PDB file of C-alpha atoms in Angstrom:
ATOM      1  CA  UNK T 501      10.406  18.013  14.266  1.00 90.00           C
ATOM      2  CA  UNK T 502       7.242  19.496  12.735  1.00 91.00           C
ATOM      3  CA  UNK T 503       7.195  21.478   9.484  1.00 92.00           C
ATOM      4  CA  UNK T 504      10.524  19.970   8.482  1.00 94.00           C
ATOM      5  CA  UNK T 505      11.382  18.136   5.282  1.00 95.00           C
ATOM      6  CA  UNK T 506      14.476  16.029   4.705  1.00 95.00           C
ATOM      7  CA  UNK T 507      16.292  17.234   1.588  1.00 96.00           C
ATOM      8  CA  UNK T 508      19.441  15.103   1.581  1.00 97.00           C
ATOM      9  CA  UNK T 509      21.846  12.879   3.461  1.00 98.00           C
ATOM     10  CA  UNK T 510      25.058  13.661   5.298  1.00 98.00           C
ATOM     11  CA  UNK T 511      27.874  11.241   4.424  1.00 97.00           C
ATOM     12  CA  UNK T 512      31.065  10.829   6.384  1.00 95.00           C
ATOM     13  CA  UNK T 513      33.754   8.388   5.221  1.00 92.00           C
ATOM     14  CA  UNK T 514      31.233   6.176   3.376  1.00 91.00           C
ATOM     15  CA  UNK T 515      28.755   6.157   6.250  1.00 95.00           C
ATOM     16  CA  UNK T 516      25.392   7.953   6.416  1.00 97.00           C
ATOM     17  CA  UNK T 517      25.779  10.322   9.367  1.00 97.00           C
ATOM     18  CA  UNK T 518      22.434  12.149   9.332  1.00 97.00           C
ATOM     19  CA  UNK T 519      20.166  14.310   7.183  1.00 97.00           C
ATOM     20  CA  UNK T 520      19.883  17.805   5.827  1.00 97.00           C
ATOM     21  CA  UNK T 521      16.443  19.300   6.239  1.00 97.00           C
ATOM     22  CA  UNK T 522      14.456  22.412   5.423  1.00 97.00           C
ATOM     23  CA  UNK T 523      12.487  23.817   8.356  1.00 96.00           C
ATOM     24  CA  UNK T 524      10.315  26.849   8.976  1.00 93.00           C
ATOM     25  CA  UNK T 525      13.411  28.501  10.447  1.00 94.00           C
ATOM     26  CA  UNK T 526      15.677  27.605   7.528  1.00 96.00           C
ATOM     27  CA  UNK T 527      17.970  24.721   6.568  1.00 97.00           C
ATOM     28  CA  UNK T 528      19.468  22.510   9.291  1.00 97.00           C
ATOM     29  CA  UNK T 529      21.783  19.531   9.562  1.00 97.00           C
ATOM     30  CA  UNK T 530      20.849  16.696  11.932  1.00 96.00           C
ATOM     31  CA  UNK T 531      23.514  14.141  12.743  1.00 96.00           C
ATOM     32  CA  UNK T 532      22.594  10.697  14.056  1.00 95.00           C
ATOM     33  CA  UNK T 533      24.053   7.276  14.782  1.00 94.00           C
ATOM     34  CA  UNK T 534      21.272   5.849  12.605  1.00 97.00           C
ATOM     35  CA  UNK T 535      19.097   7.467   9.944  1.00 97.00           C
ATOM     36  CA  UNK T 536      15.811   5.664   9.213  1.00 98.00           C
ATOM     37  CA  UNK T 537      14.068   6.501   5.940  1.00 98.00           C
ATOM     38  CA  UNK T 538      10.302   6.140   6.345  1.00 96.00           C
ATOM     39  CA  UNK T 539       9.415   8.697   3.661  1.00 95.00           C
ATOM     40  CA  UNK T 540       7.211   6.530   1.463  1.00 94.00           C
ATOM     41  CA  UNK T 541       7.181   5.012  -2.003  1.00 91.00           C
ATOM     42  CA  UNK T 542       8.690   8.145  -3.548  1.00 92.00           C
ATOM     43  CA  UNK T 543      11.476   8.189  -0.953  1.00 96.00           C
ATOM     44  CA  UNK T 544      13.982  10.965  -1.563  1.00 97.00           C
ATOM     45  CA  UNK T 545      16.368   9.519   1.023  1.00 98.00           C
ATOM     46  CA  UNK T 546      16.328   6.086  -0.623  1.00 97.00           C
ATOM     47  CA  UNK T 547      17.245   7.757  -3.902  1.00 97.00           C
ATOM     48  CA  UNK T 548      20.027   9.834  -2.323  1.00 97.00           C
ATOM     49  CA  UNK T 549      21.408   6.697  -0.680  1.00 97.00           C
ATOM     50  CA  UNK T 550      21.711   5.075  -4.126  1.00 97.00           C
ATOM     51  CA  UNK T 551      19.865   1.885  -3.177  1.00 97.00           C
ATOM     52  CA  UNK T 552      18.684  -0.312  -6.059  1.00 96.00           C
ATOM     53  CA  UNK T 553      14.933  -0.799  -6.523  1.00 96.00           C
ATOM     54  CA  UNK T 554      13.453  -3.950  -8.085  1.00 96.00           C
ATOM     55  CA  UNK T 555      10.180  -3.015  -9.834  1.00 95.00           C
ATOM     56  CA  UNK T 556       7.513  -5.693 -10.387  1.00 94.00           C
ATOM     57  CA  UNK T 557       5.033  -3.557 -12.316  1.00 89.00           C
ATOM     58  CA  UNK T 558       1.278  -3.194 -11.977  1.00 88.00           C
ATOM     59  CA  UNK T 559      -1.517  -3.347 -14.579  1.00 88.00           C
ATOM     60  CA  UNK T 560      -3.586  -0.760 -12.771  1.00 90.00           C
ATOM     61  CA  UNK T 561      -3.897   2.565 -11.019  1.00 92.00           C
ATOM     62  CA  UNK T 562      -6.543   3.424  -8.437  1.00 92.00           C
ATOM     63  CA  UNK T 563      -8.893   6.367  -8.037  1.00 95.00           C
ATOM     64  CA  UNK T 564      -9.777   7.080  -4.396  1.00 93.00           C
ATOM     65  CA  UNK T 565     -12.906   8.938  -3.317  1.00 95.00           C
ATOM     66  CA  UNK T 566     -15.356   9.154  -0.454  1.00 96.00           C
ATOM     67  CA  UNK T 567     -19.134   8.711  -0.553  1.00 96.00           C
ATOM     68  CA  UNK T 568     -21.549   8.951   2.361  1.00 96.00           C
ATOM     69  CA  UNK T 569     -22.771   5.751   4.006  1.00 94.00           C
ATOM     70  CA  UNK T 570     -26.338   5.002   5.106  1.00 93.00           C
ATOM     71  CA  UNK T 571     -27.559   2.524   7.755  1.00 91.00           C
ATOM     72  CA  UNK T 572     -29.529   0.517   5.173  1.00 91.00           C
ATOM     73  CA  UNK T 573     -26.578   0.087   2.795  1.00 91.00           C
ATOM     74  CA  UNK T 574     -25.663  -3.498   1.898  1.00 85.00           C
ATOM     75  CA  UNK T 575     -22.933  -5.152   3.965  1.00 76.00           C
ATOM     76  CA  UNK T 576     -19.361  -4.275   3.186  1.00 66.00           C
ATOM     77  CA  UNK T 577     -18.375  -6.772   0.474  1.00 60.00           C
ATOM     78  CA  UNK T 578     -15.074  -5.021  -0.296  1.00 62.00           C
ATOM     79  CA  UNK T 579     -14.670  -5.826  -4.003  1.00 72.00           C
ATOM     80  CA  UNK T 580     -17.315  -5.570  -6.717  1.00 76.00           C
ATOM     81  CA  UNK T 581     -16.541  -6.722 -10.255  1.00 74.00           C
ATOM     82  CA  UNK T 582     -18.870  -6.151 -13.188  1.00 73.00           C
ATOM     83  CA  UNK T 583     -18.321  -5.781 -16.946  1.00 67.00           C
ATOM     84  CA  UNK T 584     -14.652  -4.917 -16.716  1.00 71.00           C
ATOM     85  CA  UNK T 585     -15.041  -2.596 -13.745  1.00 79.00           C
ATOM     86  CA  UNK T 586     -13.494  -3.178 -10.326  1.00 84.00           C
ATOM     87  CA  UNK T 587     -14.828  -1.123  -7.414  1.00 88.00           C
ATOM     88  CA  UNK T 588     -13.870  -1.469  -3.742  1.00 86.00           C
ATOM     89  CA  UNK T 589     -15.721  -0.042  -0.741  1.00 87.00           C
ATOM     90  CA  UNK T 590     -14.191   0.228   2.732  1.00 82.00           C
ATOM     91  CA  UNK T 591     -16.513   0.957   5.658  1.00 84.00           C
ATOM     92  CA  UNK T 592     -15.284   4.044   7.540  1.00 85.00           C
ATOM     93  CA  UNK T 593     -18.351   4.478   9.746  1.00 88.00           C
ATOM     94  CA  UNK T 594     -20.317   7.370   8.292  1.00 92.00           C
ATOM     95  CA  UNK T 595     -18.769   7.145   4.827  1.00 93.00           C
ATOM     96  CA  UNK T 596     -17.429   4.673   2.284  1.00 93.00           C
ATOM     97  CA  UNK T 597     -13.820   4.995   1.253  1.00 90.00           C
ATOM     98  CA  UNK T 598     -14.043   3.906  -2.365  1.00 91.00           C
ATOM     99  CA  UNK T 599     -11.447   2.721  -4.850  1.00 91.00           C
ATOM    100  CA  UNK T 600     -12.162   2.544  -8.579  1.00 93.00           C
ATOM    101  CA  UNK T 601      -9.542   0.512 -10.443  1.00 91.00           C
ATOM    102  CA  UNK T 602      -8.429   1.717 -13.889  1.00 91.00           C
ATOM    103  CA  UNK T 603      -5.840   0.433 -16.385  1.00 90.00           C
ATOM    104  CA  UNK T 604      -2.301   1.658 -15.736  1.00 90.00           C
ATOM    105  CA  UNK T 605      -1.841   5.147 -17.170  1.00 89.00           C
ATOM    106  CA  UNK T 606      -5.541   5.481 -18.045  1.00 91.00           C
ATOM    107  CA  UNK T 607      -6.345   8.474 -15.832  1.00 93.00           C
ATOM    108  CA  UNK T 608      -5.841  11.228 -18.418  1.00 93.00           C
ATOM    109  CA  UNK T 609      -8.113   9.485 -20.929  1.00 91.00           C
ATOM    110  CA  UNK T 610     -10.760   8.999 -18.256  1.00 92.00           C
ATOM    111  CA  UNK T 611     -10.620  12.665 -17.272  1.00 92.00           C
ATOM    112  CA  UNK T 612     -11.319  13.702 -20.850  1.00 92.00           C
ATOM    113  CA  UNK T 613     -14.809  12.314 -20.363  1.00 91.00           C
ATOM    114  CA  UNK T 614     -17.292  14.002 -18.036  1.00 94.00           C
ATOM    115  CA  UNK T 615     -17.545  13.430 -14.309  1.00 96.00           C
ATOM    116  CA  UNK T 616     -21.163  12.416 -15.002  1.00 96.00           C
ATOM    117  CA  UNK T 617     -19.925   9.541 -17.154  1.00 95.00           C
ATOM    118  CA  UNK T 618     -17.618   8.459 -14.333  1.00 95.00           C
ATOM    119  CA  UNK T 619     -20.526   8.522 -11.892  1.00 96.00           C
ATOM    120  CA  UNK T 620     -22.485   6.265 -14.267  1.00 95.00           C
ATOM    121  CA  UNK T 621     -19.579   3.786 -14.266  1.00 93.00           C
ATOM    122  CA  UNK T 622     -19.716   3.607 -10.479  1.00 95.00           C
ATOM    123  CA  UNK T 623     -23.474   3.050 -10.459  1.00 94.00           C
ATOM    124  CA  UNK T 624     -23.078   0.247 -13.009  1.00 91.00           C
ATOM    125  CA  UNK T 625     -20.993  -1.754 -10.549  1.00 90.00           C
ATOM    126  CA  UNK T 626     -22.487  -0.459  -7.251  1.00 91.00           C
ATOM    127  CA  UNK T 627     -26.154   0.465  -7.908  1.00 93.00           C
ATOM    128  CA  UNK T 628     -26.870   1.189  -4.236  1.00 93.00           C
ATOM    129  CA  UNK T 629     -24.760   4.358  -4.570  1.00 95.00           C
ATOM    130  CA  UNK T 630     -26.954   5.819  -7.320  1.00 95.00           C
ATOM    131  CA  UNK T 631     -28.330   8.623  -5.146  1.00 95.00           C
ATOM    132  CA  UNK T 632     -24.903   9.539  -3.745  1.00 95.00           C
ATOM    133  CA  UNK T 633     -22.529   9.663  -6.694  1.00 97.00           C
ATOM    134  CA  UNK T 634     -23.580  13.293  -7.096  1.00 96.00           C
ATOM    135  CA  UNK T 635     -21.339  13.984  -4.088  1.00 97.00           C
ATOM    136  CA  UNK T 636     -18.506  13.747  -6.612  1.00 97.00           C
ATOM    137  CA  UNK T 637     -18.942  17.290  -7.922  1.00 96.00           C
ATOM    138  CA  UNK T 638     -15.850  17.222 -10.120  1.00 95.00           C
ATOM    139  CA  UNK T 639     -12.503  15.546 -10.708  1.00 96.00           C
ATOM    140  CA  UNK T 640     -11.031  17.406  -7.724  1.00 95.00           C
ATOM    141  CA  UNK T 641     -13.065  15.019  -5.537  1.00 97.00           C
ATOM    142  CA  UNK T 642     -11.208  12.045  -7.054  1.00 96.00           C
ATOM    143  CA  UNK T 643      -7.589  11.321  -6.102  1.00 95.00           C
ATOM    144  CA  UNK T 644      -5.199   9.284  -8.247  1.00 94.00           C
ATOM    145  CA  UNK T 645      -2.968   6.642  -6.659  1.00 89.00           C
ATOM    146  CA  UNK T 646      -0.286   5.534  -9.094  1.00 89.00           C
ATOM    147  CA  UNK T 647       0.161   1.893  -8.147  1.00 90.00           C
ATOM    148  CA  UNK T 648       3.691   0.612  -7.668  1.00 91.00           C
ATOM    149  CA  UNK T 649       4.908  -2.734  -6.422  1.00 94.00           C
ATOM    150  CA  UNK T 650       8.628  -2.742  -5.790  1.00 97.00           C
ATOM    151  CA  UNK T 651      11.272  -3.743  -3.264  1.00 97.00           C
ATOM    152  CA  UNK T 652      14.809  -2.709  -2.479  1.00 98.00           C
ATOM    153  CA  UNK T 653      17.430  -5.376  -3.079  1.00 97.00           C
ATOM    154  CA  UNK T 654      19.282  -4.041  -0.053  1.00 98.00           C
ATOM    155  CA  UNK T 655      17.425  -1.979   2.557  1.00 98.00           C
ATOM    156  CA  UNK T 656      20.470  -0.475   4.255  1.00 98.00           C
ATOM    157  CA  UNK T 657      23.859   1.158   4.127  1.00 97.00           C
ATOM    158  CA  UNK T 658      26.174   1.835   7.059  1.00 97.00           C
ATOM    159  CA  UNK T 659      24.227   4.184   9.336  1.00 97.00           C
ATOM    160  CA  UNK T 660      21.084   4.053   7.186  1.00 98.00           C
ATOM    161  CA  UNK T 661      17.935   1.869   7.018  1.00 98.00           C
ATOM    162  CA  UNK T 662      14.771   2.006   4.900  1.00 98.00           C
ATOM    163  CA  UNK T 663      11.453   0.701   6.225  1.00 98.00           C
ATOM    164  CA  UNK T 664       7.837   0.712   5.058  1.00 97.00           C
ATOM    165  CA  UNK T 665       7.071   1.893   1.532  1.00 96.00           C
ATOM    166  CA  UNK T 666      10.576   3.332   1.277  1.00 97.00           C
ATOM    167  CA  UNK T 667      11.826  -0.274   1.377  1.00 98.00           C
ATOM    168  CA  UNK T 668       8.906  -1.979  -0.374  1.00 97.00           C
ATOM    169  CA  UNK T 669       5.993  -0.241  -2.091  1.00 96.00           C
ATOM    170  CA  UNK T 670       2.911  -2.440  -1.792  1.00 93.00           C
ATOM    171  CA  UNK T 671      -0.108  -2.775  -4.047  1.00 89.00           C
ATOM    172  CA  UNK T 672      -3.289  -1.312  -2.518  1.00 85.00           C
ATOM    173  CA  UNK T 673      -4.821  -4.827  -2.643  1.00 80.00           C
ATOM    174  CA  UNK T 674      -5.878  -5.669   0.917  1.00 76.00           C
ATOM    175  CA  UNK T 675      -4.816  -2.265   2.258  1.00 77.00           C
ATOM    176  CA  UNK T 676      -1.831  -3.909   3.975  1.00 85.00           C
ATOM    177  CA  UNK T 677       0.888  -1.343   3.241  1.00 88.00           C
ATOM    178  CA  UNK T 678       0.458   0.417   6.584  1.00 90.00           C
ATOM    179  CA  UNK T 679       0.427  -2.948   8.413  1.00 91.00           C
ATOM    180  CA  UNK T 680       3.789  -3.946   6.998  1.00 95.00           C
ATOM    181  CA  UNK T 681       5.252  -0.495   7.617  1.00 96.00           C
ATOM    182  CA  UNK T 682       4.345  -0.613  11.322  1.00 96.00           C
ATOM    183  CA  UNK T 683       5.637  -4.175  11.603  1.00 96.00           C
ATOM    184  CA  UNK T 684       8.930  -3.050  10.020  1.00 98.00           C
ATOM    185  CA  UNK T 685       9.176  -0.289  12.631  1.00 97.00           C
ATOM    186  CA  UNK T 686       8.490  -2.697  15.509  1.00 97.00           C
ATOM    187  CA  UNK T 687      11.041  -5.216  14.220  1.00 97.00           C
ATOM    188  CA  UNK T 688      13.619  -2.441  13.791  1.00 98.00           C
ATOM    189  CA  UNK T 689      12.984  -1.162  17.325  1.00 97.00           C
ATOM    190  CA  UNK T 690      13.387  -4.659  18.777  1.00 97.00           C
ATOM    191  CA  UNK T 691      16.587  -5.360  16.866  1.00 97.00           C
ATOM    192  CA  UNK T 692      18.274  -1.960  17.187  1.00 97.00           C
ATOM    193  CA  UNK T 693      17.393  -0.714  20.691  1.00 96.00           C
ATOM    194  CA  UNK T 694      20.312  -2.446  22.358  1.00 95.00           C
ATOM    195  CA  UNK T 695      22.921  -1.504  19.709  1.00 95.00           C
ATOM    196  CA  UNK T 696      21.722   2.114  19.842  1.00 94.00           C
ATOM    197  CA  UNK T 697      22.038   2.127  23.631  1.00 93.00           C
ATOM    198  CA  UNK T 698      25.608   0.881  23.206  1.00 91.00           C
ATOM    199  CA  UNK T 699      26.162   3.640  20.664  1.00 85.00           C
ATOM    200  CA  UNK T 700      27.286   1.289  17.915  1.00 85.00           C
ATOM    201  CA  UNK T 701      24.885   0.131  15.193  1.00 94.00           C
ATOM    202  CA  UNK T 702      26.808  -2.003  12.719  1.00 95.00           C
ATOM    203  CA  UNK T 703      25.599  -3.034   9.283  1.00 94.00           C
ATOM    204  CA  UNK T 704      24.977  -6.627  10.379  1.00 96.00           C
ATOM    205  CA  UNK T 705      22.333  -5.241  12.775  1.00 97.00           C
ATOM    206  CA  UNK T 706      20.594  -3.535   9.853  1.00 98.00           C
ATOM    207  CA  UNK T 707      20.940  -6.643   7.720  1.00 98.00           C
ATOM    208  CA  UNK T 708      19.140  -8.564  10.465  1.00 97.00           C
ATOM    209  CA  UNK T 709      16.140  -6.243  10.220  1.00 98.00           C
ATOM    210  CA  UNK T 710      15.919  -6.801   6.471  1.00 98.00           C
ATOM    211  CA  UNK T 711      16.341 -10.541   6.883  1.00 97.00           C
ATOM    212  CA  UNK T 712      13.453 -10.706   9.364  1.00 97.00           C
ATOM    213  CA  UNK T 713      11.088  -8.492   7.370  1.00 98.00           C
ATOM    214  CA  UNK T 714      11.942  -9.578   3.839  1.00 97.00           C
ATOM    215  CA  UNK T 715      10.074 -12.898   4.051  1.00 96.00           C
ATOM    216  CA  UNK T 716       6.644 -11.409   4.943  1.00 95.00           C
ATOM    217  CA  UNK T 717       7.207  -8.645   2.390  1.00 96.00           C
ATOM    218  CA  UNK T 718       7.986 -11.121  -0.392  1.00 96.00           C
ATOM    219  CA  UNK T 719       5.047 -13.369   0.460  1.00 93.00           C
ATOM    220  CA  UNK T 720       2.582 -10.477   0.633  1.00 93.00           C
ATOM    221  CA  UNK T 721       3.795  -9.026  -2.659  1.00 94.00           C
ATOM    222  CA  UNK T 722       3.568 -12.434  -4.335  1.00 92.00           C
ATOM    223  CA  UNK T 723      -0.056 -12.715  -3.236  1.00 88.00           C
ATOM    224  CA  UNK T 724      -0.792  -9.192  -4.468  1.00 88.00           C
ATOM    225  CA  UNK T 725       0.952  -9.751  -7.805  1.00 90.00           C
ATOM    226  CA  UNK T 726      -0.987 -12.985  -8.344  1.00 86.00           C
ATOM    227  CA  UNK T 727      -4.294 -11.158  -7.806  1.00 83.00           C
ATOM    228  CA  UNK T 728      -3.189  -8.240  -9.983  1.00 84.00           C
ATOM    229  CA  UNK T 729      -2.225 -10.456 -12.909  1.00 82.00           C
ATOM    230  CA  UNK T 730      -4.742 -13.288 -12.673  1.00 76.00           C
ATOM    231  CA  UNK T 731      -7.820 -11.354 -11.597  1.00 75.00           C
ATOM    232  CA  UNK T 732      -7.619  -7.571 -11.914  1.00 78.00           C
ATOM    233  CA  UNK T 733      -5.411  -7.517 -15.009  1.00 76.00           C
ATOM    234  CA  UNK T 734      -7.736  -9.910 -16.841  1.00 72.00           C
ATOM    235  CA  UNK T 735     -10.815  -7.946 -15.861  1.00 72.00           C
ATOM    236  CA  UNK T 736      -9.340  -4.667 -17.091  1.00 74.00           C
ATOM    237  CA  UNK T 737      -8.007  -6.207 -20.311  1.00 72.00           C
ATOM    238  CA  UNK T 738     -11.043  -8.255 -21.309  1.00 66.00           C
ATOM    239  CA  UNK T 739     -13.954  -6.428 -19.726  1.00 61.00           C
ATOM    240  CA  UNK T 740     -15.170  -9.762 -18.348  1.00 54.00           C
ATOM    241  CA  UNK T 741     -15.748 -11.082 -14.856  1.00 51.00           C
ATOM    242  CA  UNK T 742     -13.108 -13.736 -14.044  1.00 49.00           C
ATOM    243  CA  UNK T 743     -13.926 -17.218 -12.835  1.00 47.00           C
ATOM    244  CA  UNK T 744     -13.854 -16.573  -9.098  1.00 44.00           C
ATOM    245  CA  UNK T 745     -17.101 -18.349  -8.203  1.00 42.00           C
ATOM    246  CA  UNK T 746     -15.430 -21.506  -6.852  1.00 40.00           C
ATOM    247  CA  UNK T 747     -13.238 -19.741  -4.230  1.00 45.00           C
ATOM    248  CA  UNK T 748     -16.288 -17.768  -3.097  1.00 43.00           C
ATOM    249  CA  UNK T 749     -18.355 -20.979  -2.764  1.00 45.00           C
ATOM    250  CA  UNK T 750     -15.567 -22.624  -0.779  1.00 42.00           C
ATOM    251  CA  UNK T 751     -15.630 -19.733   1.693  1.00 43.00           C
ATOM    252  CA  UNK T 752     -19.403 -20.131   2.000  1.00 48.00           C
ATOM    253  CA  UNK T 753     -19.267 -23.909   2.466  1.00 47.00           C
ATOM    254  CA  UNK T 754     -16.366 -23.852   4.940  1.00 45.00           C
ATOM    255  CA  UNK T 755     -16.651 -20.690   7.076  1.00 53.00           C
ATOM    256  CA  UNK T 756     -13.412 -21.527   8.894  1.00 47.00           C
ATOM    257  CA  UNK T 757     -11.578 -20.664   5.649  1.00 43.00           C
ATOM    258  CA  UNK T 758     -12.791 -17.075   5.966  1.00 49.00           C
ATOM    259  CA  UNK T 759     -10.371 -16.595   8.849  1.00 53.00           C
ATOM    260  CA  UNK T 760      -7.360 -17.248   6.623  1.00 50.00           C
ATOM    261  CA  UNK T 761      -7.545 -14.185   4.356  1.00 58.00           C
ATOM    262  CA  UNK T 762      -8.669 -12.049   7.295  1.00 58.00           C
ATOM    263  CA  UNK T 763      -5.613 -13.099   9.309  1.00 62.00           C
ATOM    264  CA  UNK T 764      -3.253 -12.526   6.383  1.00 62.00           C
ATOM    265  CA  UNK T 765      -4.666  -9.047   5.858  1.00 64.00           C
ATOM    266  CA  UNK T 766      -4.836  -8.110   9.523  1.00 67.00           C
ATOM    267  CA  UNK T 767      -1.710  -9.768  10.922  1.00 73.00           C
ATOM    268  CA  UNK T 768       0.449 -10.630   7.931  1.00 78.00           C
ATOM    269  CA  UNK T 769       2.834 -13.536   7.433  1.00 84.00           C
ATOM    270  CA  UNK T 770       5.028 -12.556  10.386  1.00 89.00           C
ATOM    271  CA  UNK T 771       3.359 -10.505  13.147  1.00 89.00           C
ATOM    272  CA  UNK T 772       5.645  -8.386  15.312  1.00 93.00           C
ATOM    273  CA  UNK T 773       5.400  -7.563  19.019  1.00 90.00           C
ATOM    274  CA  UNK T 774       7.358  -4.893  20.874  1.00 89.00           C
ATOM    275  CA  UNK T 775      10.050  -6.280  23.104  1.00 85.00           C
ATOM    276  CA  UNK T 776      10.239  -9.686  21.436  1.00 69.00           C
TER     277      UNK T 776
END
């Protein structure tokens, strides 16, 4: 239903029986055998369901922006670290999607300086962008992502299931949040299609979805938290470049190892396939 926003849950005898929503035509109530909350890391439905969130913290926030890409640009190396600055470039064809990592809660202080000073910070860590940072005309061209890493202790209630960021907000490290969200949806479809056809989804069905997806979620978040604390957190706190030369050399010496992080990012710890 387009141009509709869920505003609350319908409860009936302790069971979630649907949602209330605001539409272009006014408020509506939508009743359902199962309500799936896929409304992101700031999930209103998760809050209204009263599910408990376990927060793991993050030492950083991220500023997202876009800068044009040229054919003679250096290869996409993803992360660049220099003098306490962390800058990530993602190849989107004709432009770079860029992420500039800042200390948690540091956005307001950064904005008090000029956009020109911010451009200089980017050039210091990615000199090849010197002639393009002027595309950032002002702070409106820079978007703040407040980083959260958290996970619900229980993803469900009778008649209700959270998936994706509503169940587990991921760090932007690796850009895997969307991967896990889609895998959650596929696992839920596989597990719940038959019960929905029978017209009876019981809580053990929903518990099975969480049980299947909780392992890859935990493992991915552990990897992200390790990198946040041991690499990014130290860089932001000390202004130094951490000792990451040995892992990089290992990847150069043994190219087969390069497939491991690529597979973890692309496929995750537990890939899902429709109908299995």
